[in-house]
Coordinates of C-alpha atoms in Angstrom, one line a residue:
X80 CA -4.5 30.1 38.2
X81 CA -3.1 30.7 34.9
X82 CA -4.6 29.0 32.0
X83 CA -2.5 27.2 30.1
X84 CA -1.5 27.8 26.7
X85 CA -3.4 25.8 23.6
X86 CA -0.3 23.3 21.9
X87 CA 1.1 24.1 18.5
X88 CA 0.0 21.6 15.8
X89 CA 0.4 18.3 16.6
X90 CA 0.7 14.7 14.2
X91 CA 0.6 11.4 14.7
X92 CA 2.2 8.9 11.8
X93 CA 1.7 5.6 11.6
X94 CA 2.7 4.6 7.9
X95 CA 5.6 3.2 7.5
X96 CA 7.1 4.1 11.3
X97 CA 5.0 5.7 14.1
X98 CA 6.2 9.4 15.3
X99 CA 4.3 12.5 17.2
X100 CA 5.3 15.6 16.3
X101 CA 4.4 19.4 18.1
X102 CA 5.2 22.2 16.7
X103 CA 7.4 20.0 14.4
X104 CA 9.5 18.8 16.8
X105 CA 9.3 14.9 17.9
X106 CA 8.1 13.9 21.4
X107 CA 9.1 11.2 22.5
X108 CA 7.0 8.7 24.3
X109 CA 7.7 5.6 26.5
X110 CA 6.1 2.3 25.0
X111 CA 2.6 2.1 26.3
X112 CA 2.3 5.6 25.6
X113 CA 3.1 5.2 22.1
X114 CA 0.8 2.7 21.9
X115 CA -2.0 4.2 23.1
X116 CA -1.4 7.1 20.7
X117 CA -1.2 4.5 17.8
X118 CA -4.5 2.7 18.0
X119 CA -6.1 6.1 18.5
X120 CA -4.7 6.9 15.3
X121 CA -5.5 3.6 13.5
X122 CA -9.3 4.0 15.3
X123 CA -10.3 7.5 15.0
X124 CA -14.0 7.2 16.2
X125 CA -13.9 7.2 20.5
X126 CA -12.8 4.1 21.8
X127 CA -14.6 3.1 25.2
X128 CA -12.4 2.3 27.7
X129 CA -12.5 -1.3 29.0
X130 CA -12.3 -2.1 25.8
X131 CA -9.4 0.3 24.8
X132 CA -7.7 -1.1 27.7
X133 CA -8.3 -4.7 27.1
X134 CA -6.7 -4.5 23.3
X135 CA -3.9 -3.0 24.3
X136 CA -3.1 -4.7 27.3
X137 CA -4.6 -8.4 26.5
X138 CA -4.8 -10.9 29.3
X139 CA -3.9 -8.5 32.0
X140 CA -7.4 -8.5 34.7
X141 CA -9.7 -5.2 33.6
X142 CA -8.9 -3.1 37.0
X143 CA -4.7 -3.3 36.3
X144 CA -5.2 -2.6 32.4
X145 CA -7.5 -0.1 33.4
X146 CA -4.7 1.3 35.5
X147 CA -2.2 1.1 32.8
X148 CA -4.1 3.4 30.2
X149 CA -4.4 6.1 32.9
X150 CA -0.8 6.2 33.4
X151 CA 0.2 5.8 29.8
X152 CA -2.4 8.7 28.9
X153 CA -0.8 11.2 31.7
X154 CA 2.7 9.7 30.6
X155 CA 2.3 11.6 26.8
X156 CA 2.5 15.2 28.4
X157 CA 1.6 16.7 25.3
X158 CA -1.6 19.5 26.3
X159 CA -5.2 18.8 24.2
X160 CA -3.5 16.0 22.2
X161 CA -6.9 14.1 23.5
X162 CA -10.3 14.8 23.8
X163 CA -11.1 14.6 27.1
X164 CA -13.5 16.8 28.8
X165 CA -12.0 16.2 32.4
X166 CA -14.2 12.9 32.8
X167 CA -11.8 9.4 33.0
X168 CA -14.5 7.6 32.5
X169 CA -15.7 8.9 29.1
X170 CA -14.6 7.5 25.5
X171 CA -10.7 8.4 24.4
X172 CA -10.0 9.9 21.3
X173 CA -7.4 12.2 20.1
X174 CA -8.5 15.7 19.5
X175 CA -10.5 16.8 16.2
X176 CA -8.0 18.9 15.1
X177 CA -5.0 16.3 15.7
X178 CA -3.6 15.5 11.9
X179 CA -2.8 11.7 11.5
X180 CA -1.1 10.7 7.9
X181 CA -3.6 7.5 7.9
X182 CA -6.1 10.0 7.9
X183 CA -4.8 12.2 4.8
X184 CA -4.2 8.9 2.8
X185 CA -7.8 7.5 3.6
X186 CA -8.9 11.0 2.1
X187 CA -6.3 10.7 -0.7
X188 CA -8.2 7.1 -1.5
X189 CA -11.4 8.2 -1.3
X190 CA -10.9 11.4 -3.7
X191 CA -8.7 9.6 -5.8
X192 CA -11.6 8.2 -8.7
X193 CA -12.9 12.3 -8.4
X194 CA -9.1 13.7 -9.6
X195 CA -8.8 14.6 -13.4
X196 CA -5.8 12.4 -15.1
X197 CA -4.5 15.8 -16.0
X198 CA -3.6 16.0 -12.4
X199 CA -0.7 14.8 -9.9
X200 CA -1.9 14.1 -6.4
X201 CA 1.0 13.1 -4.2
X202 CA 0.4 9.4 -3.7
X203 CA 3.2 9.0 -1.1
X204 CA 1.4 8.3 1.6
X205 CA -0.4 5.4 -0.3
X206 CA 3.0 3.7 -0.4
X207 CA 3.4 2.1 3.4
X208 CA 1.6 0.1 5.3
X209 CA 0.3 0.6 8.6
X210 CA 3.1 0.2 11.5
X211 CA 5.2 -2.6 9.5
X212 CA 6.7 -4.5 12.2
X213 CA 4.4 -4.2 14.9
X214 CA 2.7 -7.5 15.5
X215 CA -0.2 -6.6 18.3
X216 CA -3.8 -8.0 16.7
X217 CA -5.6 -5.0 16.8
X218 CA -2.9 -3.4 14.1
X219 CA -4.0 -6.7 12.0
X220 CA -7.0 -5.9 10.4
X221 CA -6.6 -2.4 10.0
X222 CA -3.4 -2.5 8.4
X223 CA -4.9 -5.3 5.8
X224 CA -7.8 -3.1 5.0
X225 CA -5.6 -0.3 4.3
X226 CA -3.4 -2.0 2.1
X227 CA -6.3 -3.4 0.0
X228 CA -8.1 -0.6 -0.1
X229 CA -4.5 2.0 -1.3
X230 CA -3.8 -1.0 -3.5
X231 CA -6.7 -1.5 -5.6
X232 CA -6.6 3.1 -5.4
X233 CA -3.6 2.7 -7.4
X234 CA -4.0 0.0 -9.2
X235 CA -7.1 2.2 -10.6
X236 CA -5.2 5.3 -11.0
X237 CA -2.7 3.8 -13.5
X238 CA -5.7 2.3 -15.7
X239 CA -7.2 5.6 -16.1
X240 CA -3.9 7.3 -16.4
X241 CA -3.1 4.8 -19.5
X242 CA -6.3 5.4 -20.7
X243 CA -5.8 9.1 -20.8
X244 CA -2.3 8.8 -22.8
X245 CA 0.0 9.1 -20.2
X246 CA 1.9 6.3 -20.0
X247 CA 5.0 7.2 -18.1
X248 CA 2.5 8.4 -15.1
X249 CA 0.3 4.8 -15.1
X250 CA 3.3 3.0 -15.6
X251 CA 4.8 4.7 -12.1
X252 CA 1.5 4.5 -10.5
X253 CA 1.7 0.3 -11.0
X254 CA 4.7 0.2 -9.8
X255 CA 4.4 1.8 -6.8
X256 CA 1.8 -1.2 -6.2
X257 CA 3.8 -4.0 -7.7
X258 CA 6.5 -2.6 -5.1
X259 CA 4.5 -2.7 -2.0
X260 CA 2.5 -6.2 -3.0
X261 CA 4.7 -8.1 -5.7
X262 CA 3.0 -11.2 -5.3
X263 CA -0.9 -9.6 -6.4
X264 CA -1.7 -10.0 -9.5
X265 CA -4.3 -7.4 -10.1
X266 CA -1.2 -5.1 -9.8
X267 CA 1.2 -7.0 -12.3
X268 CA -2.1 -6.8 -14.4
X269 CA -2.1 -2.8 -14.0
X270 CA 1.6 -2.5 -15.1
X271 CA 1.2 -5.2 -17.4
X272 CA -1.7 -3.0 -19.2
X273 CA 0.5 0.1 -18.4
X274 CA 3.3 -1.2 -20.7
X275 CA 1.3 -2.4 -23.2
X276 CA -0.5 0.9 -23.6
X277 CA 2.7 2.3 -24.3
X278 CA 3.5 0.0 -26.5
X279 CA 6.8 -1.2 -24.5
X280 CA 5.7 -5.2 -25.2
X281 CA 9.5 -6.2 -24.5
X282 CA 8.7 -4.7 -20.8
X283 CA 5.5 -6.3 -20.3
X284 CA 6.9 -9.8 -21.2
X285 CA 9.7 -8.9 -18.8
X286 CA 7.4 -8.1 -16.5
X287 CA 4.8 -11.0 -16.8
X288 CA 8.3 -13.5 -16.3
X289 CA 9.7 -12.3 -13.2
X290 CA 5.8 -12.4 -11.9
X291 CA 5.6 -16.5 -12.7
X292 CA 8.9 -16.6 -11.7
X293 CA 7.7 -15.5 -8.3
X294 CA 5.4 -17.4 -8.3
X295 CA 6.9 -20.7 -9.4
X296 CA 9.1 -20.2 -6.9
X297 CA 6.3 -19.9 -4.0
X298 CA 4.2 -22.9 -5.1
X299 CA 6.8 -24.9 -6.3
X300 CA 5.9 -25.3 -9.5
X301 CA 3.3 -23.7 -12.7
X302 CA 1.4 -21.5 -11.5
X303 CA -1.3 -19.9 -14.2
X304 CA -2.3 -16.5 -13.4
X305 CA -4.2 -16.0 -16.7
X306 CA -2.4 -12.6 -17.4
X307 CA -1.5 -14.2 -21.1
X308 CA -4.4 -12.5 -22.3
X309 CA -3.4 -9.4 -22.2
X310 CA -0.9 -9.8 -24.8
X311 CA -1.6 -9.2 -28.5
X312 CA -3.1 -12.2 -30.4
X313 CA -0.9 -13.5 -33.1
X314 CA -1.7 -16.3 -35.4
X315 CA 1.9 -18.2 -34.4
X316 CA 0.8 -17.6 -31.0
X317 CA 0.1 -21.5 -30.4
X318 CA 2.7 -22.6 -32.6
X319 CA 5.6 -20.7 -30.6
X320 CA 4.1 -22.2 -27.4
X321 CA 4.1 -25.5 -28.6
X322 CA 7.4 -25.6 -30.0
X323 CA 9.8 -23.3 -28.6
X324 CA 8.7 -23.4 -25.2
X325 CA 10.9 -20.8 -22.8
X326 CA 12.2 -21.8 -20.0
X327 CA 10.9 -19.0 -17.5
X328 CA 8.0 -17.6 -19.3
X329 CA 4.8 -19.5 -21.4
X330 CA 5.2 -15.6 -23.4
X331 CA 6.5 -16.1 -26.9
X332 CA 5.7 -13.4 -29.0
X333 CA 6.5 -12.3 -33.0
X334 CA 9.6 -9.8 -33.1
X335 CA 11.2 -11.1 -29.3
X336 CA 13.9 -13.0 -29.4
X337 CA 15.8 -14.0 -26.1
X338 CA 20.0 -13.3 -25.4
X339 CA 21.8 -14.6 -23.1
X340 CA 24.5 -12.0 -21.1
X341 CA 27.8 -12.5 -19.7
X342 CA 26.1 -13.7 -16.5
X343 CA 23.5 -16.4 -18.0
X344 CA 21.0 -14.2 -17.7
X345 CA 18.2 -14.7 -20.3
X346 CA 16.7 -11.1 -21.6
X347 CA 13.7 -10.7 -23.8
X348 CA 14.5 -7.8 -26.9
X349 CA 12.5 -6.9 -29.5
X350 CA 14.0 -7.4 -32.8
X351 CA 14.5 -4.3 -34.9
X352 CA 13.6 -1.8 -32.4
X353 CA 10.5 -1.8 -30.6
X354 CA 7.2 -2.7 -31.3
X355 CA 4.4 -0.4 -31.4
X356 CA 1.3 -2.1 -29.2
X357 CA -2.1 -1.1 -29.2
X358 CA -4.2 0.5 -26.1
X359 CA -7.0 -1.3 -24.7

């Protein structure tokens, strides 16, 4: 019999949309295929069986779920996508030299702190979550620990990127969290820092407003996030607060006064030109 012929490289993503690739090209599976690929992707140590089969099939008896992971597993057609030594019974995994994109970005996290600030690693794959959309409970608590754990990755990049002097880069890098969580405040706090390092303060009050604007409009009402600190101390600093209270921000600082646009809008410049801050 002939042997068949080892498959071109393969890949499995599973940020921001799920796809498998050979060779390049996309294969496409029926649903419980694609499932099964996904949480072997998501879960990269062997999964047992039973339990394989009960997550992604939950409720249906063990002998019928059982039953539908063969079938989806045969139904993926792509050769030594899985590592399987010819035994149904033993543990399912995807094959060792599979590439998954969760995979690179966990590596991308964990070498992150290790990278010189004089360097650019592509943080693109820090910028989706884990299958948005897909509401089975085993994607649940992976996706969350991803997201935390790319989060606070960036959020720590753009410190130490401010630190080093490059501002344009950290404030990027905060962004890219702000984007993906608006509503966390340890990344407002990064870009926040980011703009103040740079000594944009007109930006950073901007900033700071549409975050308790956010939030006013989630809680219904003040909402302290104790990000006020971060700004420069001024002796007026009270006295502004006290007496010309803003209507969408506690922020008054020396130098900003607030204009109003042809569409209501209230905007925050500095008077005279900007205003040199200082770096923490």
């Amino acid at each position: 019999m002939m042997q068949a012929h080892s498959a071109g490289p393969r890949r499995v993503t599973v940020l921001g949309s799920f796809t498998l690739t050979v060779d390049g090209a996309t294969v496409p599976l029926g649903v419980d295929s694609r499932r099964l690929v996904a949480y072997l992707a998501v879960h990269p140590r062997p999964q047992e069986r039973p339990a394989l089969a009960a997550d992604l099939w939950p409720g249906v008896p063990i002998l019928a779920a059982a039953r539908l992971l063969a079938d989806a597993a045969a139904a993926v057609g792509v050769p030594e996508l899985f590592d399987e030594d010819g035994d149904e019974a033993a543990p399912c995994a995807l094959a060792a030299d599979v590439e998954v994109d969760l995979a690179d970005a966990m590596g991308l996290v964990r070498a992150l702190p290790d990278i010189p600030t004089s360097h650019d690693p592509d943080v693109a794959l820090l910028s989706a979550d884990i299958l948005p959309g897909w509401t089975a409970s085993w994607i649940a608590v992976e996706r969350e620990r991803f997201r935390q754990l790319r989060l606070h990755a960036l959020e720590e990049r753009s410190l130490r990127l401010a630190s080093a002097g490059r501002y344009d880069e950290a404030v990027a890098m905060a962004q890219t969290a702000v984007q993906a969580a608006p509503s966390r405040e340890s990344a407002r706090r990064a870009l926040i820092e980011a703009h103040l390092a740079q000594g944009n303060i007109a930006a950073a009050v901007a900033e700071y407003d549409d975050y308790q604007e956010l939030l006013r409009s989630s809680v219904g009402g003040p909402a302290p996030s104790g990000l006020e600190a971060l700004f420069p101390p001024s002796p007026v600093w009270p006295v502004l607060r006290a007496r010309r209270p803003m209507p969408r921000s506690a922020v008054q600082l020396p130098g900003l006064r607030s204009v109003r646009g042809a569409s209501g809008a209230t905007r925050r410049l500095v008077a005279g030109g900007s205003v040199p801050g200082t770096s923490r």
